[in-house]
């Protein structure tokens, strides 16, 4: 492109030079002028088209907000102004000087002087011309007097013979006469013509074969009776005095004739007159061409101006683009860096300050890239550490938006995939019902902006109650007063449960140990007392003894049973998991009770297609037995009790659960007991040990389930067990069923 | 080339054409009749024309600017299937120039140097319009040929003084051409 434009510029320049030369020397370049004008116009139009294309492209880039476009426009305007303004000023002044210069050539005094010179020349010649006219008329008269009356014809062939004298017919003056006349008069050529211009006889000192014949217009003038005299510039520009007069002939001798004479002018006068003529003619020609000359110069100058302007504008385009290119590259590179592309490297095209700037930019992007890579490595390292941590870690910014959330926290809090960095942590927690307690606890803590805090929070997750130990630490930033937080979650459910179970087990074990040991001696002592004294006593006393010892033995047995229950509770849980069909398990338990209470109404609403769950069937049967038994015992008349046992699949904490509901139509539980009904030694029954529901809860929790007990709104109470459906067993359903079989 | 560039180029061509069109059609010279004859073994041409110079040209001649009229003559042998075969091409320049000292107009043949003097410009133009015995070639060269002769008269802008050429080039008043006058003859 640059080569093409350079070639075009050189061509235009050459064309303008030729055009200028054509102005000065039309003989050499005049023929080319039109071609040059056309080629220059075409070249200028090509430049205008190029500029138009560039302007359009620049406007499109500005509209598209491309980097560097506005800078290019600004530089273009500056360059164009810098180039065009001086050229325009120069053009204006040059044009003015040109006009004034051309006008100065044409001084009125010079014109008058030339006109006077011309008039003077004419006057100088006029006297001589009048003498010559008179002389020629005398010769014509002389011929008239010497002419015979008859008409003769001229032998034209004789005119073509070489020689200076053509001899006519007998009437005409003979050669000697015409020669004598020419010699006497000093004429260079003397020709006798017929009235219609045909030469009859001639005598010439000039070496032409054919005499210089007068023009038709001259003959017309002669026919009108007027003689002709004038200055004639002949072939080589030499001036002659041409005289033509009518030659009268005698009446009846035919038409008039014409005597045509060419008289020389003295060489000096001829030369001076020629000089005056040339100067006058040239001056008047120039005077006539003055405006044309101005216009032509103006046109050429305008062409040069237009050429300069379009070249300057195009050069401005080229320069602006070239200068703006590194800046545009820098803008693009900066945008790329801002967008996270640190691999951007710009070409260094010059060794100047701009090149240094580009080099610095490249160096900067390399450093940023390296730093970013290091940061990324550190982040990945941190992510890996966080991922491997069993503790949940959530980092929040000053607006409590999540910045980091490790997998343990996601798993522990059972957050869905939508919970991602950038979201408000409190809002995210509030989206899940089971995390409301967490949100309620954390919100004021975060608002207080305490540097450190620690809270124990209980949530009900998919696998039941979960106790979390939350520790929050503020993250103070050195460059800002704003604080973020990092919250570490520890799942201490198992620890607390273990501690509690261990405590209760210890209590139960001690109770069993301390109580069970004296029971056997008491029982033995009572039985021995009865054996020893029953025979010795009378019937009445014996009956009393029998009753009393029986009561002791019976109560001891009862206490043994209680102690055994304590022992059972105190035992470490050993769960033997298998695929359990809950519906089948319930059906077995219900059938057992139906046998015991044939009048009772035991209604089962078992969900179809219930998947098996992983659990210990023996211990789960114990749970069901306990709860159904409680339901019967809660009924006013256990024999006629109305029990509803139902199963269903429910969603809880984003996981599938089997929900088992056992409802009775009893009086319900006293409200004060509801909050701790599952604690050991808490019972509503007069004869209860208070361990039944505690064992139920223990077994359910061993299965990662949740058991609740609440009063029905209308009548009775309902025990609800939610047992999680493990995905793995469900996916391997057939294998588990086989194991169960 | 993009579509918009082609449109621009076409527009520029149309503008140029619109500017030059009047110049192409400008014609104030008409050859009314022309004929050839052989005299003294020379093929000669006679032609009668109507020449009407524009006011600018008249003014220029009266101001001493020489005006040249070109006579272009071509003799071609017509062919049936191919284009005509050019046999001869001749070119003659005639100049009308004012002679200030004698206050006359000189009609000169640039080729032969022959000059004819006229007291008035109109007479000089009439003389120019009436061509007689313009020698073209020796008759023996073309004897027996069935030819087409073409004759054209036009004002030679290139012969004008330099400063006048640009003006003449863009002014219709200076673009004078008769167009080709053709006749066929047996030589």
Tab-separated table of N, CA and C in Angstrom, chain B residues 103-165:
chain	number	residue	atom	x	y	z
B	103	UNK	N	-1.412	45.651	-40.193
B	103	UNK	CA	-2.820	45.485	-39.818
B	103	UNK	C	-3.523	44.548	-40.779
B	104	UNK	N	-2.880	43.415	-41.034
B	104	UNK	CA	-3.460	42.414	-41.936
B	104	UNK	C	-3.377	41.045	-41.275
B	105	UNK	N	-4.090	40.117	-41.882
B	105	UNK	CA	-4.079	38.753	-41.363
B	105	UNK	C	-3.372	37.848	-42.363
B	106	UNK	N	-2.458	37.092	-41.843
B	106	UNK	CA	-1.628	36.250	-42.689
B	106	UNK	C	-2.078	34.813	-42.537
B	107	UNK	N	-2.458	34.214	-43.657
B	107	UNK	CA	-2.806	32.794	-43.658
B	107	UNK	C	-1.603	32.063	-44.225
B	108	UNK	N	-1.004	31.225	-43.404
B	108	UNK	CA	0.228	30.572	-43.861
B	108	UNK	C	0.091	29.060	-43.788
B	109	UNK	N	0.714	28.458	-44.778
B	109	UNK	CA	0.795	26.999	-44.813
B	109	UNK	C	2.088	26.628	-44.109
B	110	UNK	N	1.947	25.917	-43.005
B	110	UNK	CA	3.135	25.634	-42.192
B	110	UNK	C	4.089	24.693	-42.927
B	111	UNK	N	3.520	23.904	-43.809
B	111	UNK	CA	4.365	22.918	-44.495
B	111	UNK	C	5.191	23.578	-45.600
B	112	UNK	N	4.534	24.423	-46.377
B	112	UNK	CA	5.223	25.011	-47.522
B	112	UNK	C	5.767	26.402	-47.232
B	113	UNK	N	5.251	27.031	-46.192
B	113	UNK	CA	5.672	28.384	-45.874
B	113	UNK	C	4.955	29.422	-46.710
B	114	UNK	N	4.049	29.001	-47.498
B	114	UNK	CA	3.319	29.934	-48.358
B	114	UNK	C	2.401	30.798	-47.501
B	115	UNK	N	2.372	32.073	-47.856
B	115	UNK	CA	1.568	33.009	-47.078
B	115	UNK	C	0.599	33.727	-47.990
B	116	UNK	N	-0.597	33.910	-47.457
B	116	UNK	CA	-1.557	34.745	-48.175
B	116	UNK	C	-2.041	35.809	-47.208
B	117	UNK	N	-2.033	37.030	-47.731
B	117	UNK	CA	-2.310	38.172	-46.867
B	117	UNK	C	-3.737	38.627	-47.103
B	118	UNK	N	-4.439	38.907	-46.018
B	118	UNK	CA	-5.821	39.379	-46.111
B	118	UNK	C	-5.976	40.593	-45.220
B	119	UNK	N	-6.741	41.516	-45.738
B	119	UNK	CA	-6.941	42.748	-44.982
B	119	UNK	C	-7.874	42.575	-43.807
B	120	UNK	N	-8.716	41.537	-43.859
B	120	UNK	CA	-9.666	41.321	-42.776
B	120	UNK	C	-9.589	39.853	-42.344
B	121	UNK	N	-9.965	39.674	-41.087
B	121	UNK	CA	-9.929	38.316	-40.550
B	121	UNK	C	-10.928	37.419	-41.256
B	122	UNK	N	-12.087	37.977	-41.542
B	122	UNK	CA	-13.131	37.188	-42.207
B	122	UNK	C	-12.652	36.674	-43.544
B	123	UNK	N	-11.914	37.515	-44.268
B	123	UNK	CA	-11.419	37.093	-45.569
B	123	UNK	C	-10.398	35.975	-45.414
B	124	UNK	N	-9.586	36.097	-44.390
B	124	UNK	CA	-8.593	35.041	-44.144
B	124	UNK	C	-9.289	33.726	-43.813
B	125	UNK	N	-10.371	33.817	-43.008
B	125	UNK	CA	-11.102	32.594	-42.642
B	125	UNK	C	-11.765	31.993	-43.871
B	126	UNK	N	-12.324	32.871	-44.709
B	126	UNK	CA	-12.943	32.382	-45.956
B	126	UNK	C	-11.907	31.684	-46.823
B	127	UNK	N	-10.748	32.278	-46.877
B	127	UNK	CA	-9.667	31.683	-47.666
B	127	UNK	C	-9.300	30.308	-47.122
B	128	UNK	N	-9.291	30.240	-45.793
B	128	UNK	CA	-8.957	28.967	-45.154
B	128	UNK	C	-10.032	27.922	-45.451
B	129	UNK	N	-11.278	28.389	-45.482
B	129	UNK	CA	-12.388	27.469	-45.670
B	129	UNK	C	-12.438	26.943	-47.110
B	130	UNK	N	-11.805	27.631	-48.002
B	130	UNK	CA	-11.869	27.229	-49.413
B	130	UNK	C	-10.494	26.708	-49.826
B	131	UNK	N	-10.382	25.444	-49.791
B	131	UNK	CA	-9.085	24.831	-50.121
B	131	UNK	C	-9.104	24.410	-51.574
B	132	UNK	N	-8.076	24.777	-52.229
B	132	UNK	CA	-7.984	24.397	-53.628
B	132	UNK	C	-6.591	23.837	-53.894
B	133	UNK	N	-6.630	22.766	-54.658
B	133	UNK	CA	-5.388	22.167	-55.159
B	133	UNK	C	-4.395	21.871	-54.034
B	134	UNK	N	-4.914	21.255	-53.006
B	134	UNK	CA	-4.014	20.863	-51.915
B	134	UNK	C	-3.324	19.564	-52.309
B	135	UNK	N	-2.038	19.637	-52.617
B	135	UNK	CA	-1.359	18.421	-53.087
B	135	UNK	C	-1.230	17.386	-51.960
B	136	UNK	N	-1.556	16.141	-52.346
B	136	UNK	CA	-1.539	15.071	-51.348
B	136	UNK	C	-0.404	14.098	-51.632
B	137	UNK	N	-0.396	13.560	-52.839
B	137	UNK	CA	0.625	12.560	-53.179
B	137	UNK	C	0.735	12.466	-54.695
B	138	UNK	N	1.742	11.751	-55.120
B	138	UNK	CA	1.856	11.529	-56.561
B	138	UNK	C	0.767	10.554	-56.990
B	139	UNK	N	0.111	10.880	-58.059
B	139	UNK	CA	-1.043	10.094	-58.508
B	139	UNK	C	-0.645	8.683	-58.889
B	140	UNK	N	0.585	8.530	-59.359
B	140	UNK	CA	0.999	7.203	-59.817
B	140	UNK	C	1.022	6.190	-58.672
B	141	UNK	N	1.232	6.691	-57.450
B	141	UNK	CA	1.272	5.788	-56.291
B	141	UNK	C	-0.058	5.108	-56.047
B	142	UNK	N	-1.144	5.812	-56.387
B	142	UNK	CA	-2.468	5.319	-56.035
B	142	UNK	C	-3.311	4.960	-57.246
B	143	UNK	N	-2.694	4.887	-58.416
B	143	UNK	CA	-3.451	4.678	-59.648
B	143	UNK	C	-4.205	3.358	-59.605
B	144	UNK	N	-5.486	3.428	-59.988
B	144	UNK	CA	-6.292	2.218	-60.064
B	144	UNK	C	-6.871	1.761	-58.746
B	145	UNK	N	-6.592	2.468	-57.724
B	145	UNK	CA	-7.089	2.047	-56.404
B	145	UNK	C	-8.522	2.516	-56.201
B	146	UNK	N	-9.313	1.644	-55.623
B	146	UNK	CA	-10.655	2.029	-55.181
B	146	UNK	C	-10.517	2.376	-53.699
B	147	UNK	N	-10.571	3.657	-53.399
B	147	UNK	CA	-10.222	4.074	-52.035
B	147	UNK	C	-11.336	4.903	-51.408
B	148	UNK	N	-11.212	5.026	-50.102
B	148	UNK	CA	-12.078	5.950	-49.353
B	148	UNK	C	-11.178	7.032	-48.785
B	149	UNK	N	-11.565	8.282	-49.077
B	149	UNK	CA	-10.766	9.410	-48.587
B	149	UNK	C	-11.524	10.054	-47.432
B	150	UNK	N	-10.800	10.284	-46.351
B	150	UNK	CA	-11.404	10.925	-45.175
B	150	UNK	C	-10.660	12.217	-44.907
B	151	UNK	N	-11.435	13.238	-44.608
B	151	UNK	CA	-10.844	14.560	-44.380
B	151	UNK	C	-11.447	15.149	-43.105
B	152	UNK	N	-10.604	15.754	-42.341
B	152	UNK	CA	-11.078	16.369	-41.092
B	152	UNK	C	-10.324	17.664	-40.857
B	153	UNK	N	-11.043	18.678	-40.369
B	153	UNK	CA	-10.429	19.948	-39.989
B	153	UNK	C	-10.674	20.138	-38.501
B	154	UNK	N	-9.668	20.595	-37.809
B	154	UNK	CA	-9.866	20.867	-36.379
B	154	UNK	C	-8.861	21.898	-35.889
B	155	UNK	N	-9.300	22.578	-34.855
B	155	UNK	CA	-8.433	23.600	-34.275
B	155	UNK	C	-7.381	22.903	-33.415
B	156	UNK	N	-6.123	23.275	-33.599
B	156	UNK	CA	-5.040	22.614	-32.856
B	156	UNK	C	-4.799	23.350	-31.547
B	157	UNK	N	-5.383	22.785	-30.486
B	157	UNK	CA	-5.214	23.416	-29.166
B	157	UNK	C	-3.752	23.354	-28.725
B	158	UNK	N	-3.110	22.256	-29.111
B	158	UNK	CA	-1.722	22.097	-28.679
B	158	UNK	C	-0.808	23.178	-29.265
B	159	UNK	N	-1.270	23.829	-30.361
B	159	UNK	CA	-0.435	24.861	-30.979
B	159	UNK	C	-0.669	26.224	-30.357
B	160	UNK	N	-1.625	26.308	-29.444
B	160	UNK	CA	-1.908	27.603	-28.812
B	160	UNK	C	-0.780	27.948	-27.847
B	161	UNK	N	-0.657	29.209	-27.478
B	161	UNK	CA	0.334	29.571	-26.458
B	161	UNK	C	0.043	28.823	-25.157
B	162	UNK	N	1.098	28.494	-24.463
B	162	UNK	CA	0.982	27.681	-23.250
B	162	UNK	C	-0.102	28.121	-22.287
B	163	UNK	N	-0.134	29.409	-21.913
B	163	UNK	CA	-1.127	29.827	-20.914
B	163	UNK	C	-2.561	29.623	-21.386
B	164	UNK	N	-2.743	29.562	-22.704
B	164	UNK	CA	-4.105	29.436	-23.224
B	164	UNK	C	-4.566	27.982	-23.275
B	165	UNK	N	-3.604	27.081	-23.259
B	165	UNK	CA	-3.956	25.660	-23.443
B	165	UNK	C	-4.918	25.153	-22.358
